[in-house]
Coordinates of C-alpha atoms in Angstrom, one line a residue:
X1 CA 6.6 -8.5 27.3
X2 CA 6.2 -4.9 28.7
X3 CA 9.9 -4.7 29.5
X4 CA 10.9 -5.3 25.9
X5 CA 11.6 -2.3 23.6
X6 CA 9.6 -2.4 20.4
X7 CA 10.8 -0.7 17.2
X8 CA 9.1 0.1 13.9
X9 CA 10.4 1.5 10.7
X10 CA 8.4 4.3 9.2
X11 CA 8.7 6.0 5.8
X12 CA 8.7 9.8 5.8
X13 CA 7.2 12.1 3.2
X14 CA 10.6 12.3 1.4
X15 CA 10.6 8.5 1.2
X16 CA 13.4 8.2 3.7
X17 CA 13.0 5.5 6.4
X18 CA 13.8 5.8 10.1
X19 CA 13.6 3.4 12.9
X20 CA 11.5 4.5 15.9
X21 CA 11.0 3.1 19.4
X22 CA 7.3 2.5 20.3
X23 CA 6.7 4.6 23.4
X24 CA 3.0 3.7 24.0
X25 CA -0.3 3.0 22.4
X26 CA -3.2 5.1 23.9
X27 CA -6.8 5.8 23.3
X28 CA -8.5 9.2 22.7
X29 CA -12.3 9.3 22.0
X30 CA -12.4 5.6 21.1
X31 CA -9.5 5.9 18.6
X32 CA -6.1 4.3 19.2
X33 CA -2.9 6.3 18.7
X34 CA 0.7 5.3 18.9
X35 CA 3.6 7.5 20.0
X36 CA 7.0 6.8 18.5
X37 CA 10.4 8.1 19.4
X38 CA 13.2 8.6 16.8
X39 CA 16.6 9.0 18.4
X40 CA 18.1 11.4 16.0
X41 CA 21.3 11.9 17.9
X42 CA 20.0 14.9 19.7
X43 CA 19.2 15.1 23.4
X44 CA 15.4 14.8 23.1
X45 CA 14.9 13.1 19.8
X46 CA 11.7 13.4 17.8
X47 CA 8.3 12.1 18.7
X48 CA 5.8 11.0 16.0
X49 CA 2.1 10.4 16.8
X50 CA 0.0 8.3 14.4
X51 CA -3.5 6.8 14.3
X52 CA -3.0 3.1 15.1
X53 CA -5.2 0.2 13.9
X54 CA -5.1 -3.5 13.3
X55 CA -6.6 -5.0 10.1
X56 CA -8.9 -8.0 10.0
X57 CA -5.9 -10.3 10.2
X58 CA -4.5 -8.6 13.3
X59 CA -1.7 -6.9 11.4
X60 CA -0.8 -3.4 12.8
X61 CA -1.1 -0.3 10.7
X62 CA -0.5 3.4 11.0
X63 CA -2.4 6.4 9.5
X64 CA -1.3 10.0 9.5
X65 CA -3.3 12.4 11.7
X66 CA -5.0 14.5 9.1
X67 CA -6.1 17.5 11.1
X68 CA -4.7 19.8 13.7
X69 CA -8.0 19.4 15.7
X70 CA -7.2 15.7 16.4
X71 CA -3.7 16.5 17.5
X72 CA -5.0 19.3 19.7
X73 CA -7.6 16.9 21.2
X74 CA -4.8 14.5 22.2
X75 CA -2.8 17.3 23.8
X76 CA -5.8 18.8 25.6
X77 CA -6.7 15.4 27.0
X78 CA -3.3 15.3 28.7
X79 CA -2.3 12.1 26.9
X80 CA 0.7 13.7 25.3
X81 CA 1.9 15.0 28.7
X82 CA 1.7 11.5 30.2
X83 CA 3.8 10.1 27.2
X84 CA 6.5 12.8 27.7
X85 CA 6.7 12.1 31.4
X86 CA 7.4 8.4 30.8

């Protein structure tokens, strides 16, 4: 249901876990990405972007974006702006 808020728990580099709201899943150059919002008690919160995939069983998974070039490509394509506007 598109009106339902979806949440995921992610583990950060320091092994702490945070709950994030799924903002959107979008495609750039035939690769899916997911934007997550962590409401950290501040006005804007934190946005995390990961590479998104589903395994052969249909289970969702996330991968870190390894290079700045990929992130720059997402921003240049305007995808990030559309996420922020929503």
